[in-house]
PDB file of C-alpha atoms and ligand atoms in Angstrom:
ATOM      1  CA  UNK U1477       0.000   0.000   0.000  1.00 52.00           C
ATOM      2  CA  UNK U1478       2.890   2.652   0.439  1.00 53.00           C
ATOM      3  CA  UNK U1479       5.566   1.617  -2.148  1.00 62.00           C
ATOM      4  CA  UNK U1480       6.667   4.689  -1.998  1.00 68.00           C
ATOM      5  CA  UNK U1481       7.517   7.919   0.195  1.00 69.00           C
ATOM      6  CA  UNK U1482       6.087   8.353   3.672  1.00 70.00           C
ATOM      7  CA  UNK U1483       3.467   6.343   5.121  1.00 71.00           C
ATOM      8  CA  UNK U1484       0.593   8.336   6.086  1.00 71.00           C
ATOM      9  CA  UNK U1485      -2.528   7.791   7.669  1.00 76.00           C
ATOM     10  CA  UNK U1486      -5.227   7.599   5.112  1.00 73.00           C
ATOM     11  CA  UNK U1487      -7.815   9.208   7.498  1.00 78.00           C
ATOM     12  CA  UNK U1488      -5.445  12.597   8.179  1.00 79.00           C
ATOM     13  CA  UNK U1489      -6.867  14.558   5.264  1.00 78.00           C
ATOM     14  CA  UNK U1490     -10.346  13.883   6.136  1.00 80.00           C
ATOM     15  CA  UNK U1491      -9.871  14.214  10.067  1.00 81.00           C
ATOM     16  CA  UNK U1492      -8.257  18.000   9.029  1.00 82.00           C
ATOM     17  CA  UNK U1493     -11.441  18.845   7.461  1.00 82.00           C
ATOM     18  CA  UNK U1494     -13.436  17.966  10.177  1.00 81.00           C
ATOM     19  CA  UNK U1495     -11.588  19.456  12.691  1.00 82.00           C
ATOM     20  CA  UNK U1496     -12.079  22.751  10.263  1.00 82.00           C
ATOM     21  CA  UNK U1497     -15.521  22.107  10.371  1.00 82.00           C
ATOM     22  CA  UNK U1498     -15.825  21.529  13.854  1.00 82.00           C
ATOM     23  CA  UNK U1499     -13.602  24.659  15.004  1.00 83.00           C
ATOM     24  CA  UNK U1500     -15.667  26.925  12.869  1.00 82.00           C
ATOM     25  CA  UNK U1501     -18.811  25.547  13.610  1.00 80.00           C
ATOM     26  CA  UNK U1502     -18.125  26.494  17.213  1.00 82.00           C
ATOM     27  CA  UNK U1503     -16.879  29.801  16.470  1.00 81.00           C
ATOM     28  CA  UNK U1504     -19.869  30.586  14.311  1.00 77.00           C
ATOM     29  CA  UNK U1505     -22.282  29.487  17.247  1.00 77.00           C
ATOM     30  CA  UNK U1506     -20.524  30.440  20.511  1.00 80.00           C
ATOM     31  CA  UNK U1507     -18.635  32.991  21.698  1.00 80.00           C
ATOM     32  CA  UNK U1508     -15.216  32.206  23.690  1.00 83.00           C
ATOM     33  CA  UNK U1509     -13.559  33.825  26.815  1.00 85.00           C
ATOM     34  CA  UNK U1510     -11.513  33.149  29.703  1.00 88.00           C
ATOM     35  CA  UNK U1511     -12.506  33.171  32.795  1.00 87.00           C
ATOM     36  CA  UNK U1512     -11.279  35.708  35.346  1.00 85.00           C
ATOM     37  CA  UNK U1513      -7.988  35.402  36.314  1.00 87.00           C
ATOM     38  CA  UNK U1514      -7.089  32.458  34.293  1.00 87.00           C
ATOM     39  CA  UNK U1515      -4.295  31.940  32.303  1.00 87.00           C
ATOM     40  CA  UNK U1516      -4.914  30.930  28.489  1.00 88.00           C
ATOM     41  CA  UNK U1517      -4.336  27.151  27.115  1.00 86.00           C
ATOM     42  CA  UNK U1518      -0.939  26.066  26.864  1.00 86.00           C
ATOM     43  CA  UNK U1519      -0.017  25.680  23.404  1.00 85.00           C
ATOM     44  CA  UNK U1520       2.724  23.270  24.149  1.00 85.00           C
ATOM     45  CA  UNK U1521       0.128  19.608  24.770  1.00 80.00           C
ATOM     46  CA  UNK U1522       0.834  16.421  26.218  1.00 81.00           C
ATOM     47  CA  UNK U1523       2.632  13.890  24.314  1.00 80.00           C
ATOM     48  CA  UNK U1524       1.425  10.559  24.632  1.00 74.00           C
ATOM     49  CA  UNK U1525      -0.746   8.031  22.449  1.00 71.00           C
ATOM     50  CA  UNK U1526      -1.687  11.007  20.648  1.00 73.00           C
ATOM     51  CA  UNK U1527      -0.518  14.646  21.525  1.00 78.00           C
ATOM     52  CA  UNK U1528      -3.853  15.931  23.488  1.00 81.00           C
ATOM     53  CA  UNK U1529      -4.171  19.351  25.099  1.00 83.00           C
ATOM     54  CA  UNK U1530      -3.464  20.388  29.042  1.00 86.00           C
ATOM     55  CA  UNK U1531      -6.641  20.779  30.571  1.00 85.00           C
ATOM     56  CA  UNK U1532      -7.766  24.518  30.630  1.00 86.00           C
ATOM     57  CA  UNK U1533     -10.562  26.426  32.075  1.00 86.00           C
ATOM     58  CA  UNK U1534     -13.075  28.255  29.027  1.00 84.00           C
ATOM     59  CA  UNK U1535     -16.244  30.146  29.365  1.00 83.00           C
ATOM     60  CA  UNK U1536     -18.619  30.480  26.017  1.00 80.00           C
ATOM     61  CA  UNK U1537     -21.695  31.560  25.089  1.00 76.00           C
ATOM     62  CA  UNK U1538     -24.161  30.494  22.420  1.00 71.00           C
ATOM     63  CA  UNK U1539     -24.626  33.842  20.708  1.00 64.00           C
ATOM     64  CA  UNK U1540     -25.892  33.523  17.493  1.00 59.00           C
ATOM     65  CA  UNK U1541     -27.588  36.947  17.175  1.00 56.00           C
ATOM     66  CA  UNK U1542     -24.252  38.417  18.753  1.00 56.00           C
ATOM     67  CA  UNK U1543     -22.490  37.253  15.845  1.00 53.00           C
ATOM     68  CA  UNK U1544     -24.929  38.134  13.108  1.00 57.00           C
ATOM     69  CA  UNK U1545     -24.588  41.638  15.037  1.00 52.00           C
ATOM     70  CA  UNK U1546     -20.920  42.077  14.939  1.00 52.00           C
ATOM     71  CA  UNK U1547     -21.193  40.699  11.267  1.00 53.00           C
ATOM     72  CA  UNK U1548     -23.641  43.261  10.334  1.00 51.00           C
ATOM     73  CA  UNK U1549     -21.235  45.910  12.325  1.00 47.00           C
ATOM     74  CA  UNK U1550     -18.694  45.197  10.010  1.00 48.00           C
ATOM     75  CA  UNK U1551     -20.814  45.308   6.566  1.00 46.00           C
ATOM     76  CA  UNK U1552     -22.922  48.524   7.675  1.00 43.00           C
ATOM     77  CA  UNK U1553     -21.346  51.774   7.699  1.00 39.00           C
ATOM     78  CA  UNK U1554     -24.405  53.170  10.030  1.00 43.00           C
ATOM     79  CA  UNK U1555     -23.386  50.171  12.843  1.00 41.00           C
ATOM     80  CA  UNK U1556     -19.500  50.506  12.364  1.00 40.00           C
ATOM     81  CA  UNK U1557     -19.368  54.103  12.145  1.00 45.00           C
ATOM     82  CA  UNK U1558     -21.328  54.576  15.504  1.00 45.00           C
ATOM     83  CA  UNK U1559     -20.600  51.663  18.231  1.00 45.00           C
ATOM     84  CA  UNK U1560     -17.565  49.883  18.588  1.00 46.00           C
ATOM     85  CA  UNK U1561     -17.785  45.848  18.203  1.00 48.00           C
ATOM     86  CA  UNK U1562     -17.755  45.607  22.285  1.00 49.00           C
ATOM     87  CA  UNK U1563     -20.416  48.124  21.958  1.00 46.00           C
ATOM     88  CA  UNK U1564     -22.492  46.365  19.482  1.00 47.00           C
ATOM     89  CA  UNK U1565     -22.099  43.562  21.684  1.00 47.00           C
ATOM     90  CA  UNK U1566     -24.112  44.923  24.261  1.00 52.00           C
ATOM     91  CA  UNK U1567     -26.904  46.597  21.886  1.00 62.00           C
ATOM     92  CA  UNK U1568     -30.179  44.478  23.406  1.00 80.00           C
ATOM     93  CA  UNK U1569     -32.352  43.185  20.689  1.00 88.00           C
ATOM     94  CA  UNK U1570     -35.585  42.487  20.943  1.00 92.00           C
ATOM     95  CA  UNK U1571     -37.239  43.338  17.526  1.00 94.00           C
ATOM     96  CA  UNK U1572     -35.334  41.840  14.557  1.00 94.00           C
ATOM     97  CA  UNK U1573     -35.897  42.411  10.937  1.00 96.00           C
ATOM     98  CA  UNK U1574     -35.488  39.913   7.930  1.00 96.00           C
ATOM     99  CA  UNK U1575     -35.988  41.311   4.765  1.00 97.00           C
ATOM    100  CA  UNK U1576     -36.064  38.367   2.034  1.00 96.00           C
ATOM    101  CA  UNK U1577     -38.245  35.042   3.260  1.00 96.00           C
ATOM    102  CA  UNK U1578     -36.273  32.828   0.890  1.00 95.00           C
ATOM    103  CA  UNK U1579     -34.330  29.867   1.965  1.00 93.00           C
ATOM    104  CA  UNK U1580     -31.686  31.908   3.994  1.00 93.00           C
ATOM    105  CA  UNK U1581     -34.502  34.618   5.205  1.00 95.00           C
ATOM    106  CA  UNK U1582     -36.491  31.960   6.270  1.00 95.00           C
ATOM    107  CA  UNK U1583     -33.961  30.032   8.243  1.00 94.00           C
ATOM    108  CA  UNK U1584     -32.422  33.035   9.734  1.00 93.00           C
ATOM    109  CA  UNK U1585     -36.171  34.232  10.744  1.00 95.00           C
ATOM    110  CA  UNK U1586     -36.839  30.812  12.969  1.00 94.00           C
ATOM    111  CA  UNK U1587     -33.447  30.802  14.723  1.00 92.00           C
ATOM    112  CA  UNK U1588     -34.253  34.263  15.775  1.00 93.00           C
ATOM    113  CA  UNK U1589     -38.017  33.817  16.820  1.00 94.00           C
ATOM    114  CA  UNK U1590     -37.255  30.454  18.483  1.00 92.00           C
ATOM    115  CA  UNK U1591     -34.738  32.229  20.877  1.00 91.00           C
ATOM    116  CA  UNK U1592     -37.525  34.817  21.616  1.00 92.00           C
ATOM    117  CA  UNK U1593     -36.986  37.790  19.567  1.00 93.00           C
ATOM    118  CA  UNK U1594     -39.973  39.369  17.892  1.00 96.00           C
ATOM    119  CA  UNK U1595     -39.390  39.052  13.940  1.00 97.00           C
ATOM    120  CA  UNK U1596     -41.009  41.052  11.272  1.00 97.00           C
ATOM    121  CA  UNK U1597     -40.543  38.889   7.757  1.00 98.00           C
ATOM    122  CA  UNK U1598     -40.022  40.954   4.631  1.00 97.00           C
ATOM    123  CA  UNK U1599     -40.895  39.759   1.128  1.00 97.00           C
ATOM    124  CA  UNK U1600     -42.466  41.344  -1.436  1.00 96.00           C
ATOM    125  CA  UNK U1601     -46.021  39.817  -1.221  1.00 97.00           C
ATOM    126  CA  UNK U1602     -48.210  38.359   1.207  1.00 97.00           C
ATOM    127  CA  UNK U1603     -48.180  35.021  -0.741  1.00 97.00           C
ATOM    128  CA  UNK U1604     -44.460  34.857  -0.855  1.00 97.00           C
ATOM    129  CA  UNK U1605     -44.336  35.170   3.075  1.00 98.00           C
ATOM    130  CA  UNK U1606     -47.332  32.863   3.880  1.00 97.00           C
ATOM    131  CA  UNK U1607     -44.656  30.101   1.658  1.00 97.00           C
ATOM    132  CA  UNK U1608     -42.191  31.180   3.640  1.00 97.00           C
ATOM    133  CA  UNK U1609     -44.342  30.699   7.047  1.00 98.00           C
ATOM    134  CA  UNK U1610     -45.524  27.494   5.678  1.00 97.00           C
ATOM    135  CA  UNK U1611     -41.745  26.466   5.376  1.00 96.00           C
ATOM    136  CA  UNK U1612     -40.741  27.585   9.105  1.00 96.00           C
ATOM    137  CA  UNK U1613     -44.066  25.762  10.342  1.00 97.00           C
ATOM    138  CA  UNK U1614     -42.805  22.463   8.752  1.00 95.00           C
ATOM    139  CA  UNK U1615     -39.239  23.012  10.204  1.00 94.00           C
ATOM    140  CA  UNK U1616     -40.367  23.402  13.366  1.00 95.00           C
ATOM    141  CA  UNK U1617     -42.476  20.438  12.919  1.00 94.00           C
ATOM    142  CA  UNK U1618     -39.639  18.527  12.404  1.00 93.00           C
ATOM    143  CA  UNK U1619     -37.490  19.483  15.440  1.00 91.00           C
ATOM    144  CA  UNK U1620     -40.791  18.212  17.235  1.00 93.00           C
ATOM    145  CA  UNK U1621     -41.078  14.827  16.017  1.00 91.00           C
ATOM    146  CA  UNK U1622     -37.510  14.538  17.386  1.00 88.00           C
ATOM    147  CA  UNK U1623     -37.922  17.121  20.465  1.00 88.00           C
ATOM    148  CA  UNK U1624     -41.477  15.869  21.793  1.00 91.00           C
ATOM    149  CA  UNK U1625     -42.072  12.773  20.165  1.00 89.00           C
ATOM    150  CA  UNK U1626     -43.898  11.307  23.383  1.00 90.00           C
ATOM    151  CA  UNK U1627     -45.050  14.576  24.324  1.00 91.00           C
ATOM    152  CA  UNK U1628     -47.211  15.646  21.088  1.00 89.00           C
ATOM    153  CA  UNK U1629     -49.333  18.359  23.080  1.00 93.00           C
ATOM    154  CA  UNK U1630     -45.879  20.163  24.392  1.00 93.00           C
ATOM    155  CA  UNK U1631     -44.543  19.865  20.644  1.00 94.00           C
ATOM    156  CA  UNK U1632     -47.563  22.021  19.270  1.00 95.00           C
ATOM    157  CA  UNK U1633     -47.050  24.806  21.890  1.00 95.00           C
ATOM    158  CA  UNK U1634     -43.833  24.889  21.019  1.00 95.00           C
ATOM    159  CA  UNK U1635     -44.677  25.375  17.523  1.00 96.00           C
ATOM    160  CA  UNK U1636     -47.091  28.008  18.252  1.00 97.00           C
ATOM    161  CA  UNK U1637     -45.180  29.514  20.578  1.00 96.00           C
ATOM    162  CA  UNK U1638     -42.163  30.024  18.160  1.00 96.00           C
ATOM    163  CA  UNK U1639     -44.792  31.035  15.062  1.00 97.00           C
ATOM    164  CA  UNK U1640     -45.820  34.022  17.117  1.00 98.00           C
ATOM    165  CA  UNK U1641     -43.282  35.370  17.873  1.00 97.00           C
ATOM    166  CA  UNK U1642     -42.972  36.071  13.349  1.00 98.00           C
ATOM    167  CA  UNK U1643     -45.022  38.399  11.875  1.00 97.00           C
ATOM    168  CA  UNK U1644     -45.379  39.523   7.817  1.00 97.00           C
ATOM    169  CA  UNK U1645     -44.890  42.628   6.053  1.00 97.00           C
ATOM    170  CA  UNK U1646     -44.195  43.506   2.884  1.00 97.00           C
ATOM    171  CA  UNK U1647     -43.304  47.386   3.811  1.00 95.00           C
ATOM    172  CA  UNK U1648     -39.736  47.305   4.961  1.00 93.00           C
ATOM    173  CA  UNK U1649     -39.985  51.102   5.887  1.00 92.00           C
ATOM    174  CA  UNK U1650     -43.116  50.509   8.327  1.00 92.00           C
ATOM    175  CA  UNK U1651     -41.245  48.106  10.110  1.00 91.00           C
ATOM    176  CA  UNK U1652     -37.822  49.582  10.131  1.00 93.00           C
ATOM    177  CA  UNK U1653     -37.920  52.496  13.288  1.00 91.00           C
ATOM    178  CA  UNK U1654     -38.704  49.823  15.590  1.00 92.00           C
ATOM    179  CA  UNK U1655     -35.893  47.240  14.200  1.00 93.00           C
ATOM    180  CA  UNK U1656     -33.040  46.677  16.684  1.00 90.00           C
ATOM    181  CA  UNK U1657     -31.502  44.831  14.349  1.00 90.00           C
ATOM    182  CA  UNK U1658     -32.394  44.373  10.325  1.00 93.00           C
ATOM    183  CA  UNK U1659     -30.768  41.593   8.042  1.00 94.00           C
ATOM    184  CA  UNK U1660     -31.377  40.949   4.717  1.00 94.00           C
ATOM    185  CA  UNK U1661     -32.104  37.803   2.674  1.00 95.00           C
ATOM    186  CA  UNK U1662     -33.044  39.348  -0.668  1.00 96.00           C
ATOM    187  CA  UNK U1663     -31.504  38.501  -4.187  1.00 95.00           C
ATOM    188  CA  UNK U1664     -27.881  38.145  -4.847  1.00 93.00           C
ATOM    189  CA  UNK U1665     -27.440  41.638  -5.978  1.00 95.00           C
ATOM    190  CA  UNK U1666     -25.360  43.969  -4.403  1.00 94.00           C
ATOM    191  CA  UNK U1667     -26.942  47.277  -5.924  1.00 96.00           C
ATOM    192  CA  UNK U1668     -30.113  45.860  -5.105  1.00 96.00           C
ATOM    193  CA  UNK U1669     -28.996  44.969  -1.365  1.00 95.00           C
ATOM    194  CA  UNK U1670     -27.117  48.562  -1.195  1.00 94.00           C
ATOM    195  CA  UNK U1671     -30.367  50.337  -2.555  1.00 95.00           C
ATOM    196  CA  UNK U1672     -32.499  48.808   0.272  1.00 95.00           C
ATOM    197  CA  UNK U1673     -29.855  49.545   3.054  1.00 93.00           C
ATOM    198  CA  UNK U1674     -29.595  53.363   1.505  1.00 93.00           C
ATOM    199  CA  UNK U1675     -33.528  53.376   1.769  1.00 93.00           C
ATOM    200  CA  UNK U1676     -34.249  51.719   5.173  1.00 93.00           C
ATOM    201  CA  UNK U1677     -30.207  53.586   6.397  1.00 91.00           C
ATOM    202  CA  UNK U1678     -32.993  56.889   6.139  1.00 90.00           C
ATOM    203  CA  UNK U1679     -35.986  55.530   8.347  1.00 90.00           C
ATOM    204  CA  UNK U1680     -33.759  53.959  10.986  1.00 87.00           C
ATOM    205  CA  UNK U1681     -33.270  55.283  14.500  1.00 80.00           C
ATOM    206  CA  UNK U1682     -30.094  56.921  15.056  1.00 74.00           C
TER     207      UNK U1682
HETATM  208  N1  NAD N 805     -29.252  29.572   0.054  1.00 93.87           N
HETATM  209  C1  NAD N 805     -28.030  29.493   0.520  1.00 93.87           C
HETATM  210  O1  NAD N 805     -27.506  28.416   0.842  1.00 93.87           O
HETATM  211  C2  NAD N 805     -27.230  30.769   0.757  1.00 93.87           C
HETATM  212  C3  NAD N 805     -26.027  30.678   1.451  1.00 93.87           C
HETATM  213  C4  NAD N 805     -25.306  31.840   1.714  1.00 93.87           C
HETATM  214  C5  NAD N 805     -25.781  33.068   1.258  1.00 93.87           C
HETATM  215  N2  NAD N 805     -26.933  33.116   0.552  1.00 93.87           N
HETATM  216  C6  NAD N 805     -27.378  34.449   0.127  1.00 93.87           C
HETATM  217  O2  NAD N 805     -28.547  34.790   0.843  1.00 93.87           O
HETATM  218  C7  NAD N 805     -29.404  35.555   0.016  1.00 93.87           C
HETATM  219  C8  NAD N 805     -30.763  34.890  -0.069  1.00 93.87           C
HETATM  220  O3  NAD N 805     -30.597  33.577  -0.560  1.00 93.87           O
HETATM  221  P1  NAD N 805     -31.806  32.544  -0.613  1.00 93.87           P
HETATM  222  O4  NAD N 805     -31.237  31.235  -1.003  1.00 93.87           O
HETATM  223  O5  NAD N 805     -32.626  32.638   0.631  1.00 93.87           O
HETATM  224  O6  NAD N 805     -32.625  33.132  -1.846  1.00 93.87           O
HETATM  225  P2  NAD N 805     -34.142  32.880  -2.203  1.00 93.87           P
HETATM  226  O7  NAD N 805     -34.266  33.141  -3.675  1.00 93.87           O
HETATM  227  O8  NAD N 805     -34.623  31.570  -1.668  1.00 93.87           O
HETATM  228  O9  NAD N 805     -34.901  34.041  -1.417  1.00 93.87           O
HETATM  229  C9  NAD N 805     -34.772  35.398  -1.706  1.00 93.87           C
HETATM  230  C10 NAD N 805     -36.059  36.066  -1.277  1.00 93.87           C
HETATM  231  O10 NAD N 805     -35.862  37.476  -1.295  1.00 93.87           O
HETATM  232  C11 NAD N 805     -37.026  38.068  -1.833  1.00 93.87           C
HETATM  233  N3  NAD N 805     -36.628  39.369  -2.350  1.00 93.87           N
HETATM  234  C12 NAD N 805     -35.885  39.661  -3.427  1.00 93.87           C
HETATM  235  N4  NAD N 805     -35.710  40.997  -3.548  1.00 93.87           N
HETATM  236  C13 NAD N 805     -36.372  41.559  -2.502  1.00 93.87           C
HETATM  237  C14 NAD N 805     -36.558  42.903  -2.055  1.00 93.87           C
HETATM  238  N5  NAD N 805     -36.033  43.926  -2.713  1.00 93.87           N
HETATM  239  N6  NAD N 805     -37.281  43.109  -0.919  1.00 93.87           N
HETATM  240  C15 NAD N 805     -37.813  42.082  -0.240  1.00 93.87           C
HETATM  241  N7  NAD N 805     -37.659  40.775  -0.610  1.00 93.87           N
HETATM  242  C16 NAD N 805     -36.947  40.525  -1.728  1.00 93.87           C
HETATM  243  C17 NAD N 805     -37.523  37.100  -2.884  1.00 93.87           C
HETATM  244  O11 NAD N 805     -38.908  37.280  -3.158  1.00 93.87           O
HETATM  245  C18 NAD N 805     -37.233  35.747  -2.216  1.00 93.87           C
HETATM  246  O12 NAD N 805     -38.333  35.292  -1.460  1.00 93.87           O
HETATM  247  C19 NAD N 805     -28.717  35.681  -1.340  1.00 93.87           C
HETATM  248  O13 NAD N 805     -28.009  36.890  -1.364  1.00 93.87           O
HETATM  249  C20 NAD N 805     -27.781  34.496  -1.341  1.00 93.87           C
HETATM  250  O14 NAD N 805     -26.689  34.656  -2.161  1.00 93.87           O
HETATM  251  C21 NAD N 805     -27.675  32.007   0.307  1.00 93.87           C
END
């Protein structure tokens, strides 16, 4: 099997990309610190079967509306311009805005309603958004069957729970002075995207 050159483990490619996946997965959902007083990881390990970190103390946080925040700080010059990123961090939102109730709009809509934020859905007709309240309805649904499978009472308040906290609109600007926090969903355009932010950048609160 190795006539030639090193051996190598035939796994190591395919063990690096999952640890890539992995590490980014968590860095997308949580968000890392130390806690006070303690000294970061050693970077040096332990050498034994395998070379395996020292143990080490970590605190984290699933935030994902804290990173959409700081991601939206970086793209917006309204956000960047006025709060720095620690600032941002500590911006409470409440009432979140998702223009676009595609795929992405969708998804992004019933992450933010199921961790209790109020969302106002954006598309540009009423049929379009009762699709795309249709698709987050069925989603749910199928967290329940795995959630509350013995418990099929529990799994529909859930379910109805999440659904209203997600409300429809097709008027971005109505819904946009009460927004803590707007993200869009819409085509892949960017003069489309950048003539919606330069419209809504108008109606929203300082
Ligand atoms: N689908 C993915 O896996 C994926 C991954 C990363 C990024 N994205 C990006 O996310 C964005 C949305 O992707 P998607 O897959 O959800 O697309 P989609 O086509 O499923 O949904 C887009 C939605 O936006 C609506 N829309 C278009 N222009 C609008 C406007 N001016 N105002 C209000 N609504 C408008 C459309 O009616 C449609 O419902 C795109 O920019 C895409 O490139 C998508």
């Amino acid at each position: 099997m190795f006539p030639s050159g090193r051996r190598v483990c035939m796994g190591e490619q395919l063990a690096k990309m999952e640890l890539f996946l992995t590490v980014t997965g968590l860095l997308q959902a949580l968000r890392f610190w130390l806690p006070d007083g303690k000294p970061a990881p050693s970077l040096q390990g332990r050498f034994g079967l395998t070379l395996a970190p020292c143990p080490f103390a970590v605190c984290m946080n699933p935030v994902f509306l804290e990173v959409i925040c700081s991601t939206m700080a970086f793209f917006t010059h309204r956000i960047s311009r006025s709060f720095s990123s620690s600032a941002v961090r500590s911006v409470v939102i409440k009432n979140v805005m998702v223009i676009g109730g595609g795929q992405m709009g969708a998804g992004i809509a019933q992450v933010a309603a199921s961790t209790g934020h109020s969302v106002t859905l954006v598309d540009m007709s009423e049929d379009i958004l009762k699709k795309s309240v249709k698709g987050i309805e069925g989603s749910l649904k199928r967290v329940v069957k795995k959630k509350f499978a013995d418990k099929p009472e529990a799994g529909e308040e859930f379910v109805q729970k999440i659904l209203q906290n997600v409300s429809i609109s097709t008027d971005p600007a109505a819904a946009v002075p009460s927004s803590d926090l707007v993200l869009e969903a819409i085509v892949e355009n960017l003069k489309v995207k950048q003539d919606l932010f330069s419209r809504l950048d108008k109606l929203a609160p300082a």
